[in-house]
Short mmCIF file of N, CA and C in Angstrom, two decimals:
data_model
loop_
_atom_site.label_atom_id
_atom_site.label_comp_id
_atom_site.label_asym_id
_atom_site.label_seq_id
_atom_site.Cartn_x
_atom_site.Cartn_y
_atom_site.Cartn_z
N MET A 24 0.83 -1.19 0.00
CA MET A 24 0.00 0.00 0.00
C MET A 24 0.87 1.25 0.00
N LYS A 25 1.95 1.20 0.77
CA LYS A 25 2.85 2.34 0.84
C LYS A 25 3.46 2.62 -0.54
N PHE A 26 3.75 1.53 -1.27
CA PHE A 26 4.30 1.65 -2.61
C PHE A 26 3.34 2.41 -3.53
N LEU A 27 2.05 2.07 -3.44
CA LEU A 27 1.05 2.76 -4.28
C LEU A 27 0.96 4.24 -3.94
N GLY A 28 1.10 4.57 -2.68
CA GLY A 28 1.09 5.98 -2.27
C GLY A 28 2.25 6.75 -2.86
N HIS A 29 3.45 6.13 -2.82
CA HIS A 29 4.63 6.77 -3.41
C HIS A 29 4.48 6.90 -4.93
N LEU A 30 3.92 5.87 -5.54
CA LEU A 30 3.71 5.89 -6.98
C LEU A 30 2.73 7.00 -7.37
N LEU A 31 1.68 7.16 -6.58
CA LEU A 31 0.69 8.21 -6.84
C LEU A 31 1.31 9.60 -6.71
N VAL A 32 2.12 9.81 -5.70
CA VAL A 32 2.81 11.10 -5.52
C VAL A 32 3.74 11.37 -6.70
N LEU A 33 4.48 10.36 -7.11
CA LEU A 33 5.39 10.51 -8.24
C LEU A 33 4.63 10.84 -9.52
N LEU A 34 3.52 10.18 -9.74
CA LEU A 34 2.70 10.43 -10.92
C LEU A 34 2.16 11.86 -10.93
N ILE A 35 1.68 12.31 -9.80
CA ILE A 35 1.14 13.68 -9.70
C ILE A 35 2.24 14.70 -9.97
N LEU A 36 3.40 14.51 -9.37
CA LEU A 36 4.51 15.45 -9.58
C LEU A 36 4.99 15.44 -11.02
N SER A 37 5.06 14.27 -11.65
CA SER A 37 5.53 14.21 -13.03
C SER A 37 4.56 14.89 -13.98
N CYS A 38 3.27 14.82 -13.71
CA CYS A 38 2.28 15.52 -14.54
C CYS A 38 2.42 17.02 -14.39
N GLY A 39 2.72 17.47 -13.20
CA GLY A 39 2.90 18.91 -12.97
C GLY A 39 4.10 19.45 -13.68
N PHE A 40 5.16 18.65 -13.79
CA PHE A 40 6.37 19.12 -14.47
C PHE A 40 6.31 18.92 -15.97
N ALA A 41 5.39 18.14 -16.46
CA ALA A 41 5.27 17.90 -17.89
C ALA A 41 4.99 19.19 -18.63
N GLN A 42 4.24 20.07 -18.03
CA GLN A 42 3.93 21.35 -18.66
C GLN A 42 5.22 22.15 -18.88
N PHE A 43 6.13 22.12 -17.92
CA PHE A 43 7.38 22.84 -18.05
C PHE A 43 8.29 22.18 -19.08
N ALA A 44 8.19 20.87 -19.21
CA ALA A 44 9.04 20.15 -20.15
C ALA A 44 8.70 20.52 -21.58
N MET A 45 7.44 20.87 -21.84
CA MET A 45 7.04 21.26 -23.18
C MET A 45 7.76 22.53 -23.61
N GLY A 46 8.03 23.41 -22.68
CA GLY A 46 8.71 24.66 -23.00
C GLY A 46 7.80 25.65 -23.68
N GLN A 47 8.28 26.85 -23.75
CA GLN A 47 7.53 27.90 -24.42
C GLN A 47 8.16 28.17 -25.78
N GLN A 48 7.31 28.42 -26.75
CA GLN A 48 7.77 28.85 -28.06
C GLN A 48 7.93 30.35 -28.00
N VAL A 49 9.08 30.86 -28.36
CA VAL A 49 9.27 32.30 -28.45
C VAL A 49 8.89 32.71 -29.86
N VAL A 50 7.95 33.63 -29.95
CA VAL A 50 7.47 34.12 -31.23
C VAL A 50 7.98 35.55 -31.38
N ARG A 51 8.89 35.74 -32.34
CA ARG A 51 9.50 37.05 -32.54
C ARG A 51 8.64 37.85 -33.52
N VAL A 52 8.12 38.99 -33.06
CA VAL A 52 7.23 39.80 -33.87
C VAL A 52 7.71 41.25 -33.95
N ARG A 53 7.40 41.86 -35.05
CA ARG A 53 7.56 43.31 -35.20
C ARG A 53 6.14 43.86 -35.22
N ILE A 54 5.88 44.82 -34.36
CA ILE A 54 4.53 45.39 -34.29
C ILE A 54 4.59 46.83 -34.78
N ASP A 55 3.93 47.09 -35.90
CA ASP A 55 3.83 48.44 -36.44
C ASP A 55 2.57 49.07 -35.86
N ALA A 56 2.77 49.94 -34.87
CA ALA A 56 1.66 50.59 -34.18
C ALA A 56 2.20 51.77 -33.40
N LYS A 57 1.30 52.59 -32.90
CA LYS A 57 1.72 53.66 -31.99
C LYS A 57 2.31 53.02 -30.75
N GLU A 58 3.20 53.73 -30.08
CA GLU A 58 3.92 53.17 -28.94
C GLU A 58 2.99 52.59 -27.87
N LEU A 59 1.97 53.32 -27.48
CA LEU A 59 1.06 52.83 -26.44
C LEU A 59 0.27 51.62 -26.92
N GLU A 60 -0.16 51.65 -28.18
CA GLU A 60 -0.91 50.51 -28.72
C GLU A 60 -0.02 49.28 -28.80
N ARG A 61 1.26 49.47 -29.18
CA ARG A 61 2.21 48.37 -29.26
C ARG A 61 2.40 47.73 -27.88
N ALA A 62 2.59 48.56 -26.87
CA ALA A 62 2.81 48.05 -25.51
C ALA A 62 1.59 47.27 -25.02
N LEU A 63 0.41 47.80 -25.29
CA LEU A 63 -0.81 47.13 -24.86
C LEU A 63 -1.01 45.81 -25.59
N LEU A 64 -0.74 45.80 -26.89
CA LEU A 64 -0.93 44.58 -27.67
C LEU A 64 0.06 43.49 -27.24
N ILE A 65 1.33 43.84 -27.03
CA ILE A 65 2.30 42.82 -26.63
C ILE A 65 1.96 42.26 -25.25
N GLN A 66 1.47 43.11 -24.36
CA GLN A 66 1.04 42.65 -23.04
C GLN A 66 -0.08 41.62 -23.19
N LYS A 67 -1.07 41.94 -24.00
CA LYS A 67 -2.21 41.03 -24.19
C LYS A 67 -1.80 39.76 -24.94
N LEU A 68 -0.88 39.89 -25.91
CA LEU A 68 -0.39 38.70 -26.62
C LEU A 68 0.27 37.73 -25.65
N ASN A 69 1.08 38.27 -24.74
CA ASN A 69 1.76 37.40 -23.78
C ASN A 69 0.80 36.81 -22.76
N GLU A 70 -0.23 37.56 -22.38
CA GLU A 70 -1.23 37.02 -21.46
C GLU A 70 -1.95 35.83 -22.08
N HIS A 71 -2.41 36.00 -23.32
CA HIS A 71 -3.17 34.94 -23.97
C HIS A 71 -2.27 33.85 -24.55
N GLY A 72 -1.07 34.22 -24.94
CA GLY A 72 -0.12 33.24 -25.47
C GLY A 72 0.37 32.27 -24.41
N ALA A 73 0.45 32.72 -23.16
CA ALA A 73 0.93 31.86 -22.07
C ALA A 73 0.10 30.59 -21.95
N ASP A 74 -1.19 30.70 -22.20
CA ASP A 74 -2.08 29.53 -22.14
C ASP A 74 -1.74 28.50 -23.22
N HIS A 75 -1.04 28.95 -24.25
CA HIS A 75 -0.71 28.08 -25.39
C HIS A 75 0.80 27.89 -25.52
N HIS A 76 1.54 28.16 -24.44
CA HIS A 76 2.99 27.99 -24.40
C HIS A 76 3.69 28.87 -25.44
N MET A 77 3.18 30.07 -25.64
CA MET A 77 3.77 31.02 -26.58
C MET A 77 4.17 32.28 -25.82
N LYS A 78 5.39 32.74 -26.06
CA LYS A 78 5.87 33.99 -25.49
C LYS A 78 6.24 34.90 -26.65
N PHE A 79 5.65 36.07 -26.68
CA PHE A 79 5.88 37.01 -27.77
C PHE A 79 6.99 37.99 -27.39
N GLU A 80 7.88 38.19 -28.33
CA GLU A 80 9.01 39.10 -28.13
C GLU A 80 9.01 40.11 -29.27
N VAL A 81 9.05 41.40 -28.93
CA VAL A 81 9.06 42.45 -29.95
C VAL A 81 10.49 42.69 -30.40
N VAL A 82 10.71 42.61 -31.70
CA VAL A 82 12.01 42.87 -32.30
C VAL A 82 11.82 43.71 -33.56
N ASN A 83 12.89 44.32 -34.02
CA ASN A 83 12.82 45.09 -35.27
C ASN A 83 13.45 44.35 -36.44
N GLN A 84 14.28 43.36 -36.13
CA GLN A 84 14.94 42.57 -37.17
C GLN A 84 14.77 41.09 -36.85
N ASN A 85 14.92 40.28 -37.88
CA ASN A 85 14.84 38.82 -37.71
C ASN A 85 13.54 38.38 -37.04
N PHE A 86 12.45 38.98 -37.44
CA PHE A 86 11.14 38.62 -36.89
C PHE A 86 10.51 37.52 -37.73
N GLU A 87 9.60 36.79 -37.09
CA GLU A 87 8.85 35.75 -37.79
C GLU A 87 7.58 36.32 -38.41
N TYR A 88 6.99 37.30 -37.70
CA TYR A 88 5.74 37.89 -38.14
C TYR A 88 5.79 39.40 -37.93
N ARG A 89 5.15 40.12 -38.87
CA ARG A 89 4.98 41.56 -38.70
C ARG A 89 3.50 41.81 -38.51
N ILE A 90 3.18 42.55 -37.45
CA ILE A 90 1.78 42.84 -37.13
C ILE A 90 1.56 44.34 -37.32
N ALA A 91 0.65 44.67 -38.22
CA ALA A 91 0.23 46.07 -38.40
C ALA A 91 -1.06 46.22 -37.59
N TYR A 92 -1.04 47.14 -36.63
CA TYR A 92 -2.14 47.22 -35.68
C TYR A 92 -2.48 48.68 -35.38
N GLY A 93 -3.77 48.96 -35.32
CA GLY A 93 -4.19 50.31 -34.95
C GLY A 93 -5.59 50.30 -34.39
N THR A 94 -5.87 51.28 -33.52
CA THR A 94 -7.20 51.39 -32.92
C THR A 94 -7.75 52.78 -33.17
N GLY A 95 -9.04 52.88 -33.03
CA GLY A 95 -9.70 54.17 -33.16
C GLY A 95 -11.19 53.97 -33.11
N GLY A 96 -11.87 54.99 -32.71
CA GLY A 96 -13.32 54.93 -32.68
C GLY A 96 -13.86 56.24 -33.21
N PHE A 97 -14.53 56.19 -34.34
CA PHE A 97 -15.02 57.41 -34.95
C PHE A 97 -16.45 57.24 -35.42
N THR A 98 -17.17 58.33 -35.40
CA THR A 98 -18.52 58.39 -35.96
C THR A 98 -18.49 59.51 -36.99
N PRO A 99 -19.54 59.69 -37.75
CA PRO A 99 -19.57 60.82 -38.68
C PRO A 99 -19.48 62.17 -37.96
N TYR A 100 -19.72 62.15 -36.65
CA TYR A 100 -19.71 63.39 -35.88
C TYR A 100 -18.41 63.60 -35.10
N GLY A 101 -17.44 62.68 -35.23
CA GLY A 101 -16.18 62.81 -34.52
C GLY A 101 -15.86 61.57 -33.72
N PRO A 102 -14.86 61.68 -32.84
CA PRO A 102 -14.44 60.52 -32.04
C PRO A 102 -15.59 59.97 -31.18
N ALA A 103 -15.56 58.67 -30.97
CA ALA A 103 -16.58 58.00 -30.16
C ALA A 103 -15.90 57.27 -29.01
N VAL A 104 -16.66 56.88 -28.04
CA VAL A 104 -16.13 56.15 -26.89
C VAL A 104 -15.71 54.74 -27.28
N ALA A 105 -16.49 54.09 -28.11
CA ALA A 105 -16.19 52.72 -28.51
C ALA A 105 -14.93 52.69 -29.36
N SER A 106 -14.13 51.66 -29.19
CA SER A 106 -12.89 51.53 -29.93
C SER A 106 -12.96 50.33 -30.85
N ALA A 107 -12.29 50.44 -31.96
CA ALA A 107 -12.20 49.35 -32.91
C ALA A 107 -10.72 49.14 -33.23
N ALA A 108 -10.37 47.92 -33.59
CA ALA A 108 -8.99 47.62 -33.94
C ALA A 108 -8.95 46.98 -35.33
N VAL A 109 -7.94 47.36 -36.08
CA VAL A 109 -7.67 46.76 -37.38
C VAL A 109 -6.31 46.08 -37.27
N THR A 110 -6.26 44.83 -37.66
CA THR A 110 -5.03 44.05 -37.52
C THR A 110 -4.74 43.33 -38.83
N LYS A 111 -3.49 43.43 -39.28
CA LYS A 111 -3.00 42.65 -40.42
C LYS A 111 -1.72 41.98 -39.96
N VAL A 112 -1.58 40.69 -40.29
CA VAL A 112 -0.39 39.94 -39.91
C VAL A 112 0.27 39.41 -41.17
N PHE A 113 1.60 39.64 -41.24
CA PHE A 113 2.41 39.25 -42.39
C PHE A 113 3.50 38.29 -41.93
N ASP A 114 3.97 37.45 -42.84
CA ASP A 114 5.12 36.61 -42.50
C ASP A 114 6.40 37.42 -42.65
N ALA A 115 7.54 36.82 -42.42
CA ALA A 115 8.82 37.52 -42.46
C ALA A 115 9.16 38.03 -43.86
N LYS A 116 8.59 37.41 -44.89
CA LYS A 116 8.86 37.83 -46.27
C LYS A 116 7.91 38.93 -46.74
N GLY A 117 6.91 39.26 -45.92
CA GLY A 117 5.98 40.33 -46.28
C GLY A 117 4.67 39.87 -46.87
N SER A 118 4.45 38.57 -46.95
CA SER A 118 3.17 38.06 -47.47
C SER A 118 2.12 38.15 -46.38
N GLU A 119 0.94 38.68 -46.74
CA GLU A 119 -0.13 38.80 -45.75
C GLU A 119 -0.68 37.42 -45.43
N LEU A 120 -0.72 37.11 -44.13
CA LEU A 120 -1.25 35.84 -43.67
C LEU A 120 -2.74 35.93 -43.35
N PHE A 121 -3.12 37.01 -42.65
CA PHE A 121 -4.52 37.22 -42.33
C PHE A 121 -4.76 38.65 -41.90
N GLU A 122 -6.03 39.02 -41.93
CA GLU A 122 -6.47 40.36 -41.54
C GLU A 122 -7.83 40.23 -40.87
N PHE A 123 -8.07 41.07 -39.87
CA PHE A 123 -9.38 41.08 -39.22
C PHE A 123 -9.59 42.41 -38.51
N ASN A 124 -10.84 42.68 -38.18
CA ASN A 124 -11.23 43.87 -37.42
C ASN A 124 -11.93 43.42 -36.15
N ARG A 125 -11.77 44.19 -35.11
CA ARG A 125 -12.52 43.97 -33.87
C ARG A 125 -13.19 45.29 -33.53
N GLU A 126 -14.49 45.33 -33.68
CA GLU A 126 -15.24 46.57 -33.49
C GLU A 126 -16.11 46.51 -32.25
N GLY A 127 -16.58 47.68 -31.83
CA GLY A 127 -17.55 47.76 -30.74
C GLY A 127 -16.97 47.54 -29.36
N ARG A 128 -15.66 47.67 -29.22
CA ARG A 128 -15.06 47.55 -27.90
C ARG A 128 -15.15 48.90 -27.21
N LYS A 129 -15.31 48.90 -25.91
CA LYS A 129 -15.50 50.16 -25.17
C LYS A 129 -14.19 50.90 -24.94
N THR A 130 -13.08 50.16 -24.94
CA THR A 130 -11.78 50.78 -24.68
C THR A 130 -10.74 50.23 -25.65
N ASP A 131 -9.62 50.93 -25.76
CA ASP A 131 -8.50 50.42 -26.55
C ASP A 131 -7.96 49.12 -25.95
N GLU A 132 -8.02 48.99 -24.62
CA GLU A 132 -7.58 47.77 -23.96
C GLU A 132 -8.47 46.59 -24.38
N GLY A 133 -9.77 46.83 -24.47
CA GLY A 133 -10.70 45.79 -24.91
C GLY A 133 -10.43 45.38 -26.35
N ALA A 134 -10.12 46.37 -27.19
CA ALA A 134 -9.81 46.08 -28.59
C ALA A 134 -8.50 45.29 -28.69
N ALA A 135 -7.50 45.67 -27.89
CA ALA A 135 -6.21 44.94 -27.90
C ALA A 135 -6.40 43.52 -27.38
N ASN A 136 -7.22 43.36 -26.36
CA ASN A 136 -7.48 42.05 -25.79
C ASN A 136 -8.13 41.13 -26.83
N ALA A 137 -9.15 41.61 -27.50
CA ALA A 137 -9.84 40.81 -28.52
C ALA A 137 -8.91 40.49 -29.68
N SER A 138 -8.10 41.47 -30.07
CA SER A 138 -7.17 41.26 -31.18
C SER A 138 -6.10 40.24 -30.81
N ALA A 139 -5.56 40.34 -29.61
CA ALA A 139 -4.52 39.41 -29.17
C ALA A 139 -5.05 37.97 -29.14
N LYS A 140 -6.26 37.79 -28.65
CA LYS A 140 -6.86 36.45 -28.61
C LYS A 140 -6.92 35.86 -30.03
N GLU A 141 -7.34 36.69 -30.98
CA GLU A 141 -7.48 36.21 -32.36
C GLU A 141 -6.11 35.93 -32.98
N ILE A 142 -5.13 36.78 -32.72
CA ILE A 142 -3.78 36.56 -33.26
C ILE A 142 -3.21 35.25 -32.72
N VAL A 143 -3.31 35.03 -31.42
CA VAL A 143 -2.79 33.80 -30.81
C VAL A 143 -3.49 32.59 -31.42
N LYS A 144 -4.80 32.65 -31.53
CA LYS A 144 -5.56 31.52 -32.09
C LYS A 144 -5.10 31.20 -33.51
N ARG A 145 -4.96 32.23 -34.34
CA ARG A 145 -4.60 31.99 -35.74
C ARG A 145 -3.14 31.58 -35.90
N LEU A 146 -2.23 32.18 -35.12
CA LEU A 146 -0.82 31.79 -35.22
C LEU A 146 -0.62 30.36 -34.72
N LYS A 147 -1.33 30.00 -33.69
CA LYS A 147 -1.24 28.62 -33.18
C LYS A 147 -1.65 27.64 -34.26
N LYS A 148 -2.72 27.96 -34.96
CA LYS A 148 -3.20 27.09 -36.04
C LYS A 148 -2.19 27.04 -37.18
N LEU A 149 -1.63 28.21 -37.57
CA LEU A 149 -0.64 28.25 -38.64
C LEU A 149 0.62 27.46 -38.28
N ARG A 150 1.07 27.63 -37.06
CA ARG A 150 2.32 27.00 -36.62
C ARG A 150 2.17 25.48 -36.44
N SER A 151 0.96 25.02 -36.21
CA SER A 151 0.74 23.58 -36.05
C SER A 151 0.49 22.91 -37.40
N GLY A 152 0.42 23.73 -38.45
CA GLY A 152 0.21 23.17 -39.78
C GLY A 152 -1.24 22.90 -40.12
N GLY A 153 -2.14 23.41 -39.28
CA GLY A 153 -3.55 23.12 -39.52
C GLY A 153 -4.26 24.33 -39.80
#
């Protein structure tokens, strides 16, 4: 019985360390955006990427992906409270991989959050070959 207890503890500990053994993929990106938008987007990318073992690193050279990103909220009468984000993602050679918009967000942080979730989802799919 004591043996089974030790075996159970070993099994539980090995499962806990398996996540660390997988390691994180470092994804090197260049983000073309205003400074504040860039900082917010990279923060959100790393928050959502962590769940998928992805860590995003902003670089200006030798990047895997270039992300063109911008936010704004406008009506025919001028600026609005709601924010929208436009995102285009390119590979290192400059070929567009995907583009999307996230509209109706109340803040730029909400727009960055929604955009980061979508970028992580799509890059994960591209990187897995599916």
